[in-house]
mmCIF file of C-alpha atoms in Angstrom:
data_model
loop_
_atom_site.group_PDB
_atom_site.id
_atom_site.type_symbol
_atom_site.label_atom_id
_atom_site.label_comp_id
_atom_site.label_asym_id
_atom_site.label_seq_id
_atom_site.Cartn_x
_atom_site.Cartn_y
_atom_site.Cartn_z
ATOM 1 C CA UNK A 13 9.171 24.046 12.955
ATOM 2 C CA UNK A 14 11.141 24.530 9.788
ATOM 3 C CA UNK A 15 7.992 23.506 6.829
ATOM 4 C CA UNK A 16 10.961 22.011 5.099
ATOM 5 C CA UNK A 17 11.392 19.322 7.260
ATOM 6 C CA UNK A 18 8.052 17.015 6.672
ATOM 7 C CA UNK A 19 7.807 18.469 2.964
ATOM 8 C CA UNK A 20 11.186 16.380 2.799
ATOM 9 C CA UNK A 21 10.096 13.573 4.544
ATOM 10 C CA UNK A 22 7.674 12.672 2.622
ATOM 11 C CA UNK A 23 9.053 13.229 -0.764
ATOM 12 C CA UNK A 24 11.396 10.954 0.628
ATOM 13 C CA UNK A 25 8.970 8.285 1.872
ATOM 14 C CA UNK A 26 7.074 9.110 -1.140
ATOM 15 C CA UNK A 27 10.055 8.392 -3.989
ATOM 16 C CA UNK A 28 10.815 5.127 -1.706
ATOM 17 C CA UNK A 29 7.409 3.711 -2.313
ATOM 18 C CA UNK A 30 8.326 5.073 -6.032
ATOM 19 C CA UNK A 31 11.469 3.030 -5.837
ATOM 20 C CA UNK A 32 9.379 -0.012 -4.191
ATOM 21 C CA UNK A 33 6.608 -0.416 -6.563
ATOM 22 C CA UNK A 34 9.179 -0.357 -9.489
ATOM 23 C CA UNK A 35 11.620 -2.618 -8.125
ATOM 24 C CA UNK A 36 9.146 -5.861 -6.376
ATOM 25 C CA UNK A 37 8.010 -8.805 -7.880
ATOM 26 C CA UNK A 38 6.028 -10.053 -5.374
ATOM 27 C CA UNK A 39 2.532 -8.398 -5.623
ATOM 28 C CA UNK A 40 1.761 -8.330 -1.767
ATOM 29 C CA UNK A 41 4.911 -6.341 -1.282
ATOM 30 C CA UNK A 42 3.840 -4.071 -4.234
ATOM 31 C CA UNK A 43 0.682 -2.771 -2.090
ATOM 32 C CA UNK A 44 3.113 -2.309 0.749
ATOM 33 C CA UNK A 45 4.906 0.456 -1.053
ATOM 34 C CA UNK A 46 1.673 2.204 -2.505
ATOM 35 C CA UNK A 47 0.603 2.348 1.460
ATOM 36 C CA UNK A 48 4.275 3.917 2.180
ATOM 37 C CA UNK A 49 3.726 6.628 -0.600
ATOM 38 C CA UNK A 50 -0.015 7.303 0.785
ATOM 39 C CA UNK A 51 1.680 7.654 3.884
ATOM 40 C CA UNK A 52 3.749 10.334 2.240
ATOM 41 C CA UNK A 53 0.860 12.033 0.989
ATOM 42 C CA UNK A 54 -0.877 12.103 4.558
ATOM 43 C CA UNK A 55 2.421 13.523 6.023
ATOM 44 C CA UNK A 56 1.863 16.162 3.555
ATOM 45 C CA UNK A 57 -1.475 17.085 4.187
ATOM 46 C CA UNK A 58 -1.021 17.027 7.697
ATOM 47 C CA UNK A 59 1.994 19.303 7.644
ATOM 48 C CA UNK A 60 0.487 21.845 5.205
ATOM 49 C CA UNK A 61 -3.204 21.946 7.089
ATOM 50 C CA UNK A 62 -1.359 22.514 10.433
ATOM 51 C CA UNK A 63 0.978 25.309 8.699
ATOM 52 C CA UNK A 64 -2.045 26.867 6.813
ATOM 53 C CA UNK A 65 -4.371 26.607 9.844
ATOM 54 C CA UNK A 66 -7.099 25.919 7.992
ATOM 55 C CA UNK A 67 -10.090 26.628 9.960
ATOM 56 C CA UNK A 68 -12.219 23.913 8.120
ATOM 57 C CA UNK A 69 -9.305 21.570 8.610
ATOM 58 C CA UNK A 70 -9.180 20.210 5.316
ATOM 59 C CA UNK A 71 -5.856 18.480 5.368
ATOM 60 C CA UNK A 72 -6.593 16.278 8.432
ATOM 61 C CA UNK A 73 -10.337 15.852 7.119
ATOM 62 C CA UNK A 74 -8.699 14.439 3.837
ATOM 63 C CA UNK A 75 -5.904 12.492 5.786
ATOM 64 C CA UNK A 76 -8.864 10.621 7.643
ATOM 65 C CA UNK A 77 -10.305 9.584 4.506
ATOM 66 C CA UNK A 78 -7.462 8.910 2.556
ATOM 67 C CA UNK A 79 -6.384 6.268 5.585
ATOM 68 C CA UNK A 80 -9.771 5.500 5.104
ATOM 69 C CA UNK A 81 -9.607 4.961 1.662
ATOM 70 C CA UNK A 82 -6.137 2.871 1.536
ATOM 71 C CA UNK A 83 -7.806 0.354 4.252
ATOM 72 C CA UNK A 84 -10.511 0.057 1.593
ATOM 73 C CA UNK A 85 -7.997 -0.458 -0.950
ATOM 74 C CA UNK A 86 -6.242 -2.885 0.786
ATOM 75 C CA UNK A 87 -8.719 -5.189 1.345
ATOM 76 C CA UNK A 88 -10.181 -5.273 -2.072
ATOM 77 C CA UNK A 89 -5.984 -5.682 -3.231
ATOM 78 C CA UNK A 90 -5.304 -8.422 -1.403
ATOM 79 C CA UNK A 91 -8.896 -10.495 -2.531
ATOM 80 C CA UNK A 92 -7.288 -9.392 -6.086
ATOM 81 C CA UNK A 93 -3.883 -11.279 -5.046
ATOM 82 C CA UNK A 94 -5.310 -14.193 -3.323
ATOM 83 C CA UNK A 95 -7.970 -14.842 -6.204
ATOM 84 C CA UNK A 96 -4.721 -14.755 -9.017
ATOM 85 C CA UNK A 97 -2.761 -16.788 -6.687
ATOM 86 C CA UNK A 98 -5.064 -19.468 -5.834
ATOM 87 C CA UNK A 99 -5.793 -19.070 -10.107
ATOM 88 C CA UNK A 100 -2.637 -19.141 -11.461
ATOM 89 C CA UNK A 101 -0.168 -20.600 -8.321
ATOM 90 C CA UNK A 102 1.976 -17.259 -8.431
ATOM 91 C CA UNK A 103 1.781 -13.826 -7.129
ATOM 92 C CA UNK A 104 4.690 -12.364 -8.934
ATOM 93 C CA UNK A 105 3.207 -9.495 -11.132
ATOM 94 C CA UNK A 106 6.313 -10.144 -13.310
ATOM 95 C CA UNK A 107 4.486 -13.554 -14.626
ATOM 96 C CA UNK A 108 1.223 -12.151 -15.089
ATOM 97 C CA UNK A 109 2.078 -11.316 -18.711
ATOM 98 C CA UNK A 110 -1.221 -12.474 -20.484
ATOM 99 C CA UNK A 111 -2.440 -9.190 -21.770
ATOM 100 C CA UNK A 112 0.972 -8.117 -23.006
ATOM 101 C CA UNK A 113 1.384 -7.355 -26.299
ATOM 102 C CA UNK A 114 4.155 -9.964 -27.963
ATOM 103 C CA UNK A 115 7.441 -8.434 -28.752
ATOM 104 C CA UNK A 116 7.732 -10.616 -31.893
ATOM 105 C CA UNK A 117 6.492 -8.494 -35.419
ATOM 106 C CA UNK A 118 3.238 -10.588 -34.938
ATOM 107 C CA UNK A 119 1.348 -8.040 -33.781
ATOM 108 C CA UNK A 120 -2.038 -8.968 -30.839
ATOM 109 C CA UNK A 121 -4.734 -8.227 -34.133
ATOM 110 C CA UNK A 122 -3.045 -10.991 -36.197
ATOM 111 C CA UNK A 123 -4.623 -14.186 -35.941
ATOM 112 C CA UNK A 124 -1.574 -16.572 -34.824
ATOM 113 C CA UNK A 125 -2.245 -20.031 -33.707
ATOM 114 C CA UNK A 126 -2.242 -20.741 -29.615
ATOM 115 C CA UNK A 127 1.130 -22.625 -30.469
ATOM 116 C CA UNK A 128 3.190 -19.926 -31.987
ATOM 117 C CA UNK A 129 1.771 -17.356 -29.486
ATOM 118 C CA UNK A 130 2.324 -19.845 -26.610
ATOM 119 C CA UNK A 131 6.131 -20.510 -27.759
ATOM 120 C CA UNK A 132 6.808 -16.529 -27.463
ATOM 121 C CA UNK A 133 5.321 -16.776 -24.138
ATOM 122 C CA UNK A 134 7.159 -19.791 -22.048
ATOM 123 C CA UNK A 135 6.013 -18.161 -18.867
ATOM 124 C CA UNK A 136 2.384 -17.368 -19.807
ATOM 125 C CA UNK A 137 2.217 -21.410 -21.120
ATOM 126 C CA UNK A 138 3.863 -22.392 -17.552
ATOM 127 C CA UNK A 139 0.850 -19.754 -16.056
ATOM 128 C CA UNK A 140 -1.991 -21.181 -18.492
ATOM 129 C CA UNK A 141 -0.959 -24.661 -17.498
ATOM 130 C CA UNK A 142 -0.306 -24.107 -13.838
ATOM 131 C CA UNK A 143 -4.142 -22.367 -14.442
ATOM 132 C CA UNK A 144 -5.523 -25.206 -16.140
ATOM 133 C CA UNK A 145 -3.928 -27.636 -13.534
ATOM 134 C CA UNK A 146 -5.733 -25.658 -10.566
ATOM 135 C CA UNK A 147 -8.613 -24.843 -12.289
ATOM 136 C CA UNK B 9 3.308 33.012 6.866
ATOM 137 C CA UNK B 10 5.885 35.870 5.517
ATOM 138 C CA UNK B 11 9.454 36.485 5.359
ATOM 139 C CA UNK B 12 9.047 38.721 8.269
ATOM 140 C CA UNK B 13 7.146 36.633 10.300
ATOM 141 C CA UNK B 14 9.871 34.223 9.972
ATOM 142 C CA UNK B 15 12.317 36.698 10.981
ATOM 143 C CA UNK B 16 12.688 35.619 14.377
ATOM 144 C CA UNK B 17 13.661 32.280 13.799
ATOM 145 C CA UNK B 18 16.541 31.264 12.778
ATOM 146 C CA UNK B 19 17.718 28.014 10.812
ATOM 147 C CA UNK B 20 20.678 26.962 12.676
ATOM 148 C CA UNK B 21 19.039 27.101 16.087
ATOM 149 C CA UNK B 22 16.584 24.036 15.923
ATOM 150 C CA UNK B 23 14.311 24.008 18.509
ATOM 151 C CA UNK B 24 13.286 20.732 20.250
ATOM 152 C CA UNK B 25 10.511 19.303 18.298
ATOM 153 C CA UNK B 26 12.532 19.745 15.142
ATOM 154 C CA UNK B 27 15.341 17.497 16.308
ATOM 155 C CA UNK B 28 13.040 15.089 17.534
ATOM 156 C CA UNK B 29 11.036 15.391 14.330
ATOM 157 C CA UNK B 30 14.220 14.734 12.270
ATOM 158 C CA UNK B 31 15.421 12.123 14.288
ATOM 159 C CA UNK B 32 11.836 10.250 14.277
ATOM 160 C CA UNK B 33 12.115 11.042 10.263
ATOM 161 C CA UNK B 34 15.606 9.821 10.100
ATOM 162 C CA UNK B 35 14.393 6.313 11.689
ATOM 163 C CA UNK B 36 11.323 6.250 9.299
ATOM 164 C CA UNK B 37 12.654 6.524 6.542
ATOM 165 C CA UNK B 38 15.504 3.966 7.484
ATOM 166 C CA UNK B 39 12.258 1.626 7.962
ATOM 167 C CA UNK B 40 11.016 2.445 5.008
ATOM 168 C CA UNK B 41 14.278 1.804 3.175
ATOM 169 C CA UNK B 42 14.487 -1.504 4.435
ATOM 170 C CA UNK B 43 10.585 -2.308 3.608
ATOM 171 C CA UNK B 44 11.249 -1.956 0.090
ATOM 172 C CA UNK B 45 14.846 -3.669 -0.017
ATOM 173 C CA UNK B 46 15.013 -6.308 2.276
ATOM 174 C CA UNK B 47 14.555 -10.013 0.831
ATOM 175 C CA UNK B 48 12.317 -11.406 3.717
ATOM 176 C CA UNK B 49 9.218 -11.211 2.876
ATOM 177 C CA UNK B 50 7.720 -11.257 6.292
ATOM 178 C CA UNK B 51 10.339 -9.053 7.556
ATOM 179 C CA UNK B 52 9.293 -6.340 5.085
ATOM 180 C CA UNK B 53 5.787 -6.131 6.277
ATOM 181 C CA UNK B 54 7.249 -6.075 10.241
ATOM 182 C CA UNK B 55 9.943 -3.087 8.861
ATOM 183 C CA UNK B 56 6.594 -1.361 7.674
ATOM 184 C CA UNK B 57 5.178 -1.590 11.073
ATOM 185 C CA UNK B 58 8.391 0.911 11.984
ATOM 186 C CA UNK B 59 7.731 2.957 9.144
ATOM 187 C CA UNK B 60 4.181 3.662 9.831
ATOM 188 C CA UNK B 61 4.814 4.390 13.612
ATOM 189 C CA UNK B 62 7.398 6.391 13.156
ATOM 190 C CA UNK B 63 4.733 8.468 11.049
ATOM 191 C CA UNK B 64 2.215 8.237 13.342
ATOM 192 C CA UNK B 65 5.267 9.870 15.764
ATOM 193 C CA UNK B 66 5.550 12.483 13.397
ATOM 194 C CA UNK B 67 1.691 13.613 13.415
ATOM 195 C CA UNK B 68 2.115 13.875 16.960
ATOM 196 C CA UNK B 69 4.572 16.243 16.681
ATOM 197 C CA UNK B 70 3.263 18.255 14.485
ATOM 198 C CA UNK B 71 -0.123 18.316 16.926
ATOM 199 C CA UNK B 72 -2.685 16.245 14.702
ATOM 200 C CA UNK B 73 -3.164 14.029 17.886
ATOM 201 C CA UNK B 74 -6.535 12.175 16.361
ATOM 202 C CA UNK B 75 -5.060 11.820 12.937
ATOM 203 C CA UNK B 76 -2.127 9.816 14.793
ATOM 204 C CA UNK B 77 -4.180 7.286 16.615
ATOM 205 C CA UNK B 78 -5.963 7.052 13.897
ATOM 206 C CA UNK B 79 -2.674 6.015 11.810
ATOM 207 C CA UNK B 80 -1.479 3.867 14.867
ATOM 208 C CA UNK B 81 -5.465 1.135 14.981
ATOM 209 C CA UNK B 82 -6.012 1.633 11.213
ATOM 210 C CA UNK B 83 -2.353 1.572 9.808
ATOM 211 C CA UNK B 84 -0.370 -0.763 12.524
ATOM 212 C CA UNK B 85 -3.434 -2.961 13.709
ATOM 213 C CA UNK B 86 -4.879 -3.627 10.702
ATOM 214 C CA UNK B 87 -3.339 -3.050 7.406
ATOM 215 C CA UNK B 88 -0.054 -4.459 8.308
ATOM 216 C CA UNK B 89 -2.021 -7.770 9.836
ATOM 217 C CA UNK B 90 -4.243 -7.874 6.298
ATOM 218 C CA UNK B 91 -0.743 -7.801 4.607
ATOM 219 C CA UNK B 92 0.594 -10.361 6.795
ATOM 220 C CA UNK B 93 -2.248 -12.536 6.494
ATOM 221 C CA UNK B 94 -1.982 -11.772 2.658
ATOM 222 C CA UNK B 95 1.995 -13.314 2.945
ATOM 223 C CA UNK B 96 0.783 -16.614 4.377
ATOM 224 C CA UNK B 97 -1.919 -17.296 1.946
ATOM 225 C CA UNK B 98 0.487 -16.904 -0.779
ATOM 226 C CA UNK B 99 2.692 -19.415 0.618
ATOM 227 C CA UNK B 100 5.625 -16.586 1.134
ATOM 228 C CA UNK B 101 8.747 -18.353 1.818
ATOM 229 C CA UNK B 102 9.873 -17.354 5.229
ATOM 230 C CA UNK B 103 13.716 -17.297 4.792
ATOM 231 C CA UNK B 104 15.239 -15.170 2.269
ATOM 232 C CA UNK B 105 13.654 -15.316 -0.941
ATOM 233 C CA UNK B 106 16.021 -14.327 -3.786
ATOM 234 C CA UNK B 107 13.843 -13.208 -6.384
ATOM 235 C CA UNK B 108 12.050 -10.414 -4.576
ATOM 236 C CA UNK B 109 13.061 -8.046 -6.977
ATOM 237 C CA UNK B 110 12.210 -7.606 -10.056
ATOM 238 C CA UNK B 111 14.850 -7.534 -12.898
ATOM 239 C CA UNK B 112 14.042 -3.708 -13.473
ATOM 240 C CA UNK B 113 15.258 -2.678 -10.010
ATOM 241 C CA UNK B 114 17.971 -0.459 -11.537
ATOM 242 C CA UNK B 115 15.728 1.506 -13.467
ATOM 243 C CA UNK B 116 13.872 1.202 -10.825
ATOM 244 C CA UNK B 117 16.620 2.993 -8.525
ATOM 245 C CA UNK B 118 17.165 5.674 -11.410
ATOM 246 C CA UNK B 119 13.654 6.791 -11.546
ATOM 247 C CA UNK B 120 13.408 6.906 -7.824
ATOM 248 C CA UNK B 121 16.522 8.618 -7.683
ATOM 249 C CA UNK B 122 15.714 11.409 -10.317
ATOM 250 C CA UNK B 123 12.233 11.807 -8.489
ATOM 251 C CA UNK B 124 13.522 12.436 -5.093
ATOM 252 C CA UNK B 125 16.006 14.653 -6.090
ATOM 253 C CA UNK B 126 13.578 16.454 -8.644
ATOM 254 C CA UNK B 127 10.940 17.018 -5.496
ATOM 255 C CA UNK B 128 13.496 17.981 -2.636
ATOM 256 C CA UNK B 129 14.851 20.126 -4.720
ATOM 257 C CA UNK B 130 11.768 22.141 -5.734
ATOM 258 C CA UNK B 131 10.178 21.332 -1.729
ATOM 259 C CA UNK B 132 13.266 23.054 -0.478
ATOM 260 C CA UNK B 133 13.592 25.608 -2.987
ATOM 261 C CA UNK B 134 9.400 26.447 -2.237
ATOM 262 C CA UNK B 135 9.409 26.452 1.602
ATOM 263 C CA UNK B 136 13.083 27.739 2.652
ATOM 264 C CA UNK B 137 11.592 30.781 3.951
ATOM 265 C CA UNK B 138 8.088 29.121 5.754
ATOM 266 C CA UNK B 139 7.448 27.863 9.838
ATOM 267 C CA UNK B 140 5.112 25.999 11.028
ATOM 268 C CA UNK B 141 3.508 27.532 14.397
ATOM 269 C CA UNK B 142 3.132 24.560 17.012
ATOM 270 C CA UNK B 143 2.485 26.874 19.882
ATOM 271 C CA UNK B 144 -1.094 25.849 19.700
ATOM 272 C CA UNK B 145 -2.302 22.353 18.707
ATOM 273 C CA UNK B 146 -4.591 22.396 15.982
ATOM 274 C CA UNK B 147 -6.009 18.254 15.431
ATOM 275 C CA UNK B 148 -6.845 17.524 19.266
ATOM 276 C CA UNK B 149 -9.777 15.097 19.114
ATOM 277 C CA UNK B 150 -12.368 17.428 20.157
ATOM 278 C CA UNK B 151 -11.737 19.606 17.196
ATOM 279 C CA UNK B 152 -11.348 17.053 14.829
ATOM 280 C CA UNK B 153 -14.410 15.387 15.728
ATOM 281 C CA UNK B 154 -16.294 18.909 15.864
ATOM 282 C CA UNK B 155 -14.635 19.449 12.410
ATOM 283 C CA UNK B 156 -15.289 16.000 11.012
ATOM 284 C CA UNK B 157 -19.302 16.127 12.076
ATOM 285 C CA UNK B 158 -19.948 19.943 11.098
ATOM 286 C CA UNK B 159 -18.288 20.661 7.659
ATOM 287 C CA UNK B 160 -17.237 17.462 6.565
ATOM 288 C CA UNK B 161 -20.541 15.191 7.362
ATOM 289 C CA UNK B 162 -21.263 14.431 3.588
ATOM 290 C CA UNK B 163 -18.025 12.793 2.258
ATOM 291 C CA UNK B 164 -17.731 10.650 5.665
ATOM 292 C CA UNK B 165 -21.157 9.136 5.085
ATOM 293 C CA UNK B 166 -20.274 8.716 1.518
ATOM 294 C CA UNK B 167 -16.463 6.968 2.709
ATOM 295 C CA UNK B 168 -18.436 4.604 4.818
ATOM 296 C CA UNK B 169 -20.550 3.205 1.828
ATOM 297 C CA UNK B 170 -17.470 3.169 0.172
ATOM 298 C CA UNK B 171 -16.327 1.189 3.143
ATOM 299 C CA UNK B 172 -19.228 -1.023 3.191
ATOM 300 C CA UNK B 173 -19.252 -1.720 -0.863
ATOM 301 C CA UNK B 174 -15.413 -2.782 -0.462
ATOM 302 C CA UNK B 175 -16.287 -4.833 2.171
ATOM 303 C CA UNK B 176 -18.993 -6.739 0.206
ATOM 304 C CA UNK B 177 -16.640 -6.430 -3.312
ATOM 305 C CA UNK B 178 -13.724 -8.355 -1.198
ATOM 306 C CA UNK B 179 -16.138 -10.890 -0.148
ATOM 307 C CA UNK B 180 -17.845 -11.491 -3.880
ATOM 308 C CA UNK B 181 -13.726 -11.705 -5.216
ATOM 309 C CA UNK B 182 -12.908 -13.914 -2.432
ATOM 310 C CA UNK B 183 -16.020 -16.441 -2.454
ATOM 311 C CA UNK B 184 -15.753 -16.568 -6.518
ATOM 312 C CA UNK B 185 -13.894 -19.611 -6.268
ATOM 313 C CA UNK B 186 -15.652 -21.493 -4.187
ATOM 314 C CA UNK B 187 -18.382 -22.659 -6.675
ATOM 315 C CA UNK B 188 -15.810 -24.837 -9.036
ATOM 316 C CA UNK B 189 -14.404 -26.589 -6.043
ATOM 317 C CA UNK B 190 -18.081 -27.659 -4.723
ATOM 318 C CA UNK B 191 -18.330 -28.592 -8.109
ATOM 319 C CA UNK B 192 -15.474 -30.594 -7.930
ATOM 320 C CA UNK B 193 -16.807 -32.294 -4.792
ATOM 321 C CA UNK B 194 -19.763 -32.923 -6.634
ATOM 322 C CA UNK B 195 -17.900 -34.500 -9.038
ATOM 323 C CA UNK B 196 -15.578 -36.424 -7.239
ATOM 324 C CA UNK B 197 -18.215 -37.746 -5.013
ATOM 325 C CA UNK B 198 -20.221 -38.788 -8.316
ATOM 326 C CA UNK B 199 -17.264 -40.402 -9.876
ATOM 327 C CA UNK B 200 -17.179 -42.681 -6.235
ATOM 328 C CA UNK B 201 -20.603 -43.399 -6.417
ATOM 329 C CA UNK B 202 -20.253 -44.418 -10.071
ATOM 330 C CA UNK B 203 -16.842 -46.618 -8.818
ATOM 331 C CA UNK B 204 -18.899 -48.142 -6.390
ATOM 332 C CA UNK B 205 -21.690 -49.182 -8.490
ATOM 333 C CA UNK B 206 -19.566 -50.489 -10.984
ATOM 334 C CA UNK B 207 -17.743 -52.824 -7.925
ATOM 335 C CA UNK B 208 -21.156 -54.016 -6.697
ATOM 336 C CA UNK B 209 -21.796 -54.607 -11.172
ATOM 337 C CA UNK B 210 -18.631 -56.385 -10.461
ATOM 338 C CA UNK B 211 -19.399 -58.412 -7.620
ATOM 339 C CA UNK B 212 -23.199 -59.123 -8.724
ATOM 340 C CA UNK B 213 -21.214 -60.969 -11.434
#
């Protein structure tokens, strides 16, 4: 088989989790396109260990662990979403704005009162309140 | 390995497992398209059920046999039912949801873009002249195991405490917020017992 054809499948799968990461709000569907572009990966390494015949078959070794790996990070992700949901009422990582620096020429060292800060920040108030209300 | 060893074959002349590979490709990456695109959220996880099978396809035809039953429990039977279970305890909507994507989505779509092009440009420009040799099968399960549990014993005992201290660090993150509300029912059964002395105050009046 052509070595092409899998090195351009996953650059493809790869660039769509790209594409996916960039582009979703929802946090949940975030981790969805890191697991396509790990997927990508593991095509590679499979592709390249069976090309290379690696005689310590490193590339499916590292594939194992890698699926390995993304289960892991899956399941500590999703405790991570479900904690800020059940904390905040949202799991849109467009929202989750707290530690952003303000756009404003206030800069994050200057002292500013919670008002001012909170009036630059509508959705972080709606997210502090929504917090205070589950809280 | 070498531009003569690749003589023989020629590009136009696809053999069997390289139409079925591209075909297989062809449909996941169709999946994988929709994944990332589609508005449904639920529907996005089930498209990513296509994706990943159509990978584990792929593994199969390039003769990791282990590596794709190992995509099809770990990948399809679990991660995709963690991310569905993940959808319902957010309170996804089921119907279309029109905010799904972010407002970025066409920089999002330009970066992506550049990337791909970038990559199969340089992928295709590296390996015109390489073939992979499927004649004999090199990840049947006997020599992955033998593989796995002779050179590669150390890093799978480390994955599994790796395994096991996710395990207990998804717990600790998911039982944090259990305290406050037992609090709460402290509290709320305090403030009844409170009302109810103050009715029986009432009443002793």
């Amino acid at each position: 088989m052509h070595l092409a054809y899998p090195a351009v499948l996953a650059v493809l799968l790869f660039c769509t989790g790209l594409y996916g990461v960039l582009a979703r709000r929802n946090a949940i569907l975030v981790l969805m396109s890191v697991e396509l572009m790990l997927n990508a990966v593991n095509l590679n390494l499979v592709a390249f260990d069976v090309w290379l015949r690696d005689t310590l078959h490193a590339g499916q070794a590292l594939t194992l662990f890698t699926i390995a790996i993304a289960a892991a990070e899956i399941g500590i992700g999703l405790s991570i979403v479900l904690m800020v949901y059940r904390n905040r009422g949202t799991s849109d990582v467009d929202r989750l704005r707290d530690t952003a620096e303000s756009p404003g020429p206030a800069g994050p060292d200057d002292a500013a009162p919670d008002g001012a800060a909170d009036a630059t920040h509508p959705d972080a108030t709606a997210a502090a309140q929504k917090a205070e209300a589950t809280a | 390995m070498t531009l003569a060893a690749a003589a023989p074959q020629g590009f136009l002349s696809p053999t069997g497992v390289e139409v079925a590979f591209v075909l297989v490709g062809l449909v996941t990456f169709a999946a994988a398209i929709v994944t990332v695109t589609t508005k449904q959220l639920v529907h996005a996880a089930l498209w990513l059920v296509v994706a990943l099978g159509g990978l584990a396809a792929e593994y199969l035809l390039l003769t990791a046999e282990f590596v794709a039953w190992v995509q099809v429990l770990i990948y399809v039977g679990s991660v995709v039912v963690l991310l569905l279970f993940g959808l319902m305890l957010t309170k996804a909507p089921i119907g279309r949801s029109p905010d799904a994507d972010s407002g970025n989505r066409w920089a999002a779509l330009t970066v992506a873009v550049a990337a791909a092009a970038t990559l199969v440009w340089v992928v295709v420009d590296a390996f015109r002249t390489q073939w992979i040799d499927l004649d004999a099968p090199q990840g049947t399960t006997s020599v992955t195991g033998a593989m796995l549990f002779q050179h590669w014993v150390l890093p799978f005992e480390a994955l599994s405490v790796l395994l096991l201290a996710a395990l207990v660090g998804a717990i600790v993150l998911s039982r944090k917020s259990e305290e406050p509300s037992d609090e709460r029912v402290r509290d709320a059964k305090a403030h009844a017992r409170d009302d109810a002395e103050a009715a029986a105050d009432k009443e002793q009046r």
